[in-house]
Every structure is written in C-alpha cells, then in structure tokens.
Amino acid sequence: MTENFQFTLEKTDAGARLGKISMPRGEIRTPAFMPVGTVGTVKAMYLDQVRETGADIILGNTYHLMLRPTAERVARLGGLHKLIRWEHPILTDSGGFQVMSLSGLRKLDEQGVTFKSHVDGSLHHMSPERSIEIQGLLGSDIQMQLDECVALPAEPREIERAMEMSLRWAERCRVAFGDQPGKAMFGIVQGGDIPALRIRSAEALSQLDLKGYAIGGLAVGEPQDVMLRMLETTLPVLPGQKPRYLMGVGTPDDILKSVARGIDMFDCVMPTRSGRHGLAFTRRGKVNIRNARHAEDMRPLDEQSSCPASRDYSRAYLHHLVRSNEALGGMLLSWNNLAYYQELMQGIRKAIAEDRFADFMAETQEEWARGDL
Ligand SMILES: CNc1nc2cc3c(=O)[nH]c(N)nc3c(CCO)c2[nH]1
C-alpha cells in the first residue's frame, strides 16, 4: 500500500505500454479498462461480479451524483466507496461532457456551466472549483478537470475557443485540488481534430505537471482513423512517465489500436449498454443474441471463459430472455461483455510483457474476423 499516487511504466513493446498505478485504495494494472458506474452502479451488475471480471477501478460521474443523491448527501453517508461498497479506486469524470450531452444547457462561460437537471429540471451552476469540490465530497481517487468537449465536426475557431478555456479551467482545477497525496487530478487534452490545437493543449497541460493526462474530445462521432491520428499527434507531446487515459473509448478494436499508440486507460459504456440491448462481445467477435439463429443453439457464448455468464448459459436461453425483455438477459450479457473486455485487457498486458503485442493484436483481430462459428 502506498500513501501516494505512483505510476510505474514497467515495459514498452513498440508503442504499447505495460504499467501500474499504485494508490492507497489499491493498484491499477495498465493498460486498464474502467467499467462505467455512472450513478454509483455499473448497470445490471453487482460490484463483486465487476471485481471478479478483473476490474481494478470503476468510473463515477459528477454530473449524475450531484443531481441525485447530491455530493453533500454522499459525503454525509461516508463517501461513494462506502455507499456503493467498492473499496478499490474510483475515477470520477468532471461533469462537463455529461452537461453537454444530457442536460438542458443554459449557459457556458468563463465561470462555468449553468444547466437544467435532466432529472427534475432544477437549475444548477458548475464551475471548475465546484466540480473539484464535488469530486472531493464523493471521495474520488482520480478526479478529472472540468473541460469543454466539442462534438465533431466543428468550426476550428469553436474548437480553439473550447480548448483554450479548458486550459484555463485546468489551472483553476489544479489550484482547487491543491495537494492531496493519495489522490490525483488529471488534465484533459482538447483540440478536436486539429493537430496544432492538440499539440498546444498537450504542451500547456504538460507544464502544469499533473499526475495524469486524459485525451478528451474524441469518440464524439469522428471516424476511427481521425481518432487514431489525434493520438499520434498528441501522445508524443505528453510526459512519458505519466498515465494517459483515452476518454469514452471504445470498441475492442479501438482499444487494441489505441494501446498500440501508447494509451494506458480506457472507459466506455459499450460493454454494459450494448449488453442491455442484446449484443454480446466474444473472442470470435460480436454476437447479436436477438438474432433468430440463436433460438435453439444450446452452446454457451464461450465455453472456455471463466465467467459463468459466458460459460454456463445457452445462447437459446439468452435469446429467449432478451426477446422477452427479461432483466436477467441484460444482466448476463453485461457480465459476459465486461468479462470479455477484461480478458482482452489481460491478454494485452500479457502480450506486452512477453514482447509479442503486435502478434497478439493481429491474432485477436483475425479471430474476430473469423466470426462466431
Ligand atoms: C463516448 N465518448 C466519449 N468521448 C468523451 C470525451 C470526454 C471529454 O472530452 N471530456 C470529459 N470530461 N469526458 C469525456 C467523456 C466521458 C467519459 O467517458 C467522453 N465519452
């Protein structure tokens, strides 16, 4: 156990990195996938199961928790870890992205964002300082700066305005966060799909000597090759000894290609949200369990998996549950999908350790392409 936040870069294999973040609440093996636990729950999962799939850290959301049950109430109840019974690290997003995508945004200016709650229509204001205060009240281990993420495509001057303001907000968040040894505040690189703005953002954030750096403003509708090119532009400018977190990414293919370019941390609702809609991720690619071809298939999704949802339940039963809109269908597919994502991350980490990440990537993509037998 360390009382500090410590990132160790253990090994690289071409562009891929093997590392470990040590924090008071535990260690995070990187490259890491963080299941999204937006309102204090990874939807349709028990957190014991989430842990069992191999997750070292989960993500929470300032925006949702400030609206309900409110950060002050979570603090009165002993903090988020105690409330949800997850004693391992939690990373919280700062709320900016969720305000843009979920709330009735009323105003965005230098001071912060003013918005109407999507829960009850009440009016709220969030400044960089208030976002850090909320994340502190929640007891978050890794806190994100408040930023402005611009959806793509967007006008260059819009992208520049949002990037520059996010830099000023990063400075304000750093001051508000102060010095909390066992915790970390990450900056978020913005700059849209414009290389020069990405470089400017990454260089300026690097000057702040933060404990980690997120790549934001991506996975917002741009093609994969644009996302990957922004990584190739941005990552060389960031300090090599600090963790890099690609926000909101992604599919298994996105993850492989982003690891190859030097990303250490990922979060995405894909495995859980698509699981609730009947989509299964497996080592042989995606399986839409709603499809009639599964109706009498008594095979499990993956007989070699260590996850009960993948190994013990027939496709026929999963098909029936999903077609019947039964809660157990979404629960079992979410469990299968998170287990598959963690199995992929484990395979990535092992391949980097053994200097065979390029082969692992090619073999994995080939098996997906072969399709579900
Ligand atoms: C699904 N795609 C996605 N792109 C993102 C981009 C951002 C971003 O630029 N800033 C912040 N604070 N959060 C982001 C999040 C939520 C976390 O998953 C994103 N999620």
mmCIF file of N, CA and C in Angstrom, residues 60 70 80 89 100 117 123 154-155 200 226 229 252 259 265-266 273 283 300 312 323 337-338:
data_model
loop_
_atom_site.group_PDB
_atom_site.id
_atom_site.type_symbol
_atom_site.label_atom_id
_atom_site.label_comp_id
_atom_site.label_asym_id
_atom_site.label_seq_id
_atom_site.Cartn_x
_atom_site.Cartn_y
_atom_site.Cartn_z
ATOM 1 N N GLY A 60 -17.107 6.933 -11.960
ATOM 2 C CA GLY A 60 -18.356 7.533 -11.471
ATOM 3 C C GLY A 60 -18.533 8.881 -12.143
ATOM 4 N N THR A 70 -26.979 13.927 -4.532
ATOM 5 C CA THR A 70 -26.181 15.149 -4.251
ATOM 6 C C THR A 70 -24.884 14.741 -3.557
ATOM 7 N N LEU A 80 -18.530 7.862 -1.531
ATOM 8 C CA LEU A 80 -19.063 6.968 -2.565
ATOM 9 C C LEU A 80 -18.602 5.524 -2.346
ATOM 10 N N PRO A 89 -10.036 1.742 -6.228
ATOM 11 C CA PRO A 89 -10.050 3.097 -6.786
ATOM 12 C C PRO A 89 -11.284 3.403 -7.626
ATOM 13 N N MET A 100 -23.110 18.696 -21.411
ATOM 14 C CA MET A 100 -23.356 18.960 -22.841
ATOM 15 C C MET A 100 -24.281 17.895 -23.415
ATOM 16 N N SER A 117 -31.290 20.423 -14.742
ATOM 17 C CA SER A 117 -31.164 18.992 -14.456
ATOM 18 C C SER A 117 -32.061 18.176 -15.385
ATOM 19 N N LEU A 123 -32.320 24.158 -11.723
ATOM 20 C CA LEU A 123 -31.199 24.886 -12.312
ATOM 21 C C LEU A 123 -29.932 24.657 -11.481
ATOM 22 N N ALA A 154 -16.756 20.397 -36.125
ATOM 23 C CA ALA A 154 -16.982 21.715 -35.527
ATOM 24 C C ALA A 154 -16.063 22.725 -36.208
ATOM 25 N N GLU A 155 -16.449 23.984 -36.118
ATOM 26 C CA GLU A 155 -15.642 25.069 -36.689
ATOM 27 C C GLU A 155 -14.309 25.171 -35.926
ATOM 28 N N ARG A 200 -0.876 22.222 -28.904
ATOM 29 C CA ARG A 200 -0.891 23.370 -27.994
ATOM 30 C C ARG A 200 -1.469 22.954 -26.643
ATOM 31 N N VAL A 226 -9.420 9.208 -37.737
ATOM 32 C CA VAL A 226 -9.187 10.576 -37.223
ATOM 33 C C VAL A 226 -8.789 10.498 -35.757
ATOM 34 N N ARG A 229 -5.263 9.296 -35.490
ATOM 35 C CA ARG A 229 -4.290 10.320 -35.907
ATOM 36 C C ARG A 229 -4.114 11.370 -34.811
ATOM 37 N N PRO A 252 -13.516 -3.075 -28.818
ATOM 38 C CA PRO A 252 -12.257 -3.814 -28.661
ATOM 39 C C PRO A 252 -11.211 -3.428 -29.712
ATOM 40 N N VAL A 259 -3.984 1.190 -27.685
ATOM 41 C CA VAL A 259 -2.877 0.664 -26.873
ATOM 42 C C VAL A 259 -1.593 0.690 -27.706
ATOM 43 N N MET A 265 -5.216 3.872 -20.227
ATOM 44 C CA MET A 265 -6.504 3.709 -19.535
ATOM 45 C C MET A 265 -7.653 4.016 -20.484
ATOM 46 N N PHE A 266 -8.744 3.253 -20.307
ATOM 47 C CA PHE A 266 -9.939 3.409 -21.142
ATOM 48 C C PHE A 266 -11.187 3.366 -20.261
ATOM 49 N N ARG A 273 -23.840 -1.064 -21.915
ATOM 50 C CA ARG A 273 -25.035 -0.575 -22.631
ATOM 51 C C ARG A 273 -25.439 -1.566 -23.730
ATOM 52 N N ARG A 283 -14.632 -13.566 -28.023
ATOM 53 C CA ARG A 283 -13.319 -13.603 -28.694
ATOM 54 C C ARG A 283 -13.490 -13.860 -30.198
ATOM 55 N N PRO A 300 -22.960 -22.336 -25.092
ATOM 56 C CA PRO A 300 -22.766 -21.065 -24.379
ATOM 57 C C PRO A 300 -22.064 -20.080 -25.318
ATOM 58 N N ASP A 312 -21.838 -20.852 -18.807
ATOM 59 C CA ASP A 312 -22.856 -21.771 -18.282
ATOM 60 C C ASP A 312 -24.243 -21.606 -18.884
ATOM 61 N N ARG A 323 -35.330 -11.570 -25.991
ATOM 62 C CA ARG A 323 -36.586 -11.388 -26.745
ATOM 63 C C ARG A 323 -37.756 -11.106 -25.808
ATOM 64 N N ASN A 337 -19.968 -9.367 -21.291
ATOM 65 C CA ASN A 337 -19.220 -8.337 -22.016
ATOM 66 C C ASN A 337 -18.099 -7.731 -21.173
ATOM 67 N N LEU A 338 -18.375 -7.449 -19.909
ATOM 68 C CA LEU A 338 -17.315 -6.904 -19.052
ATOM 69 C C LEU A 338 -16.211 -7.945 -18.871
#
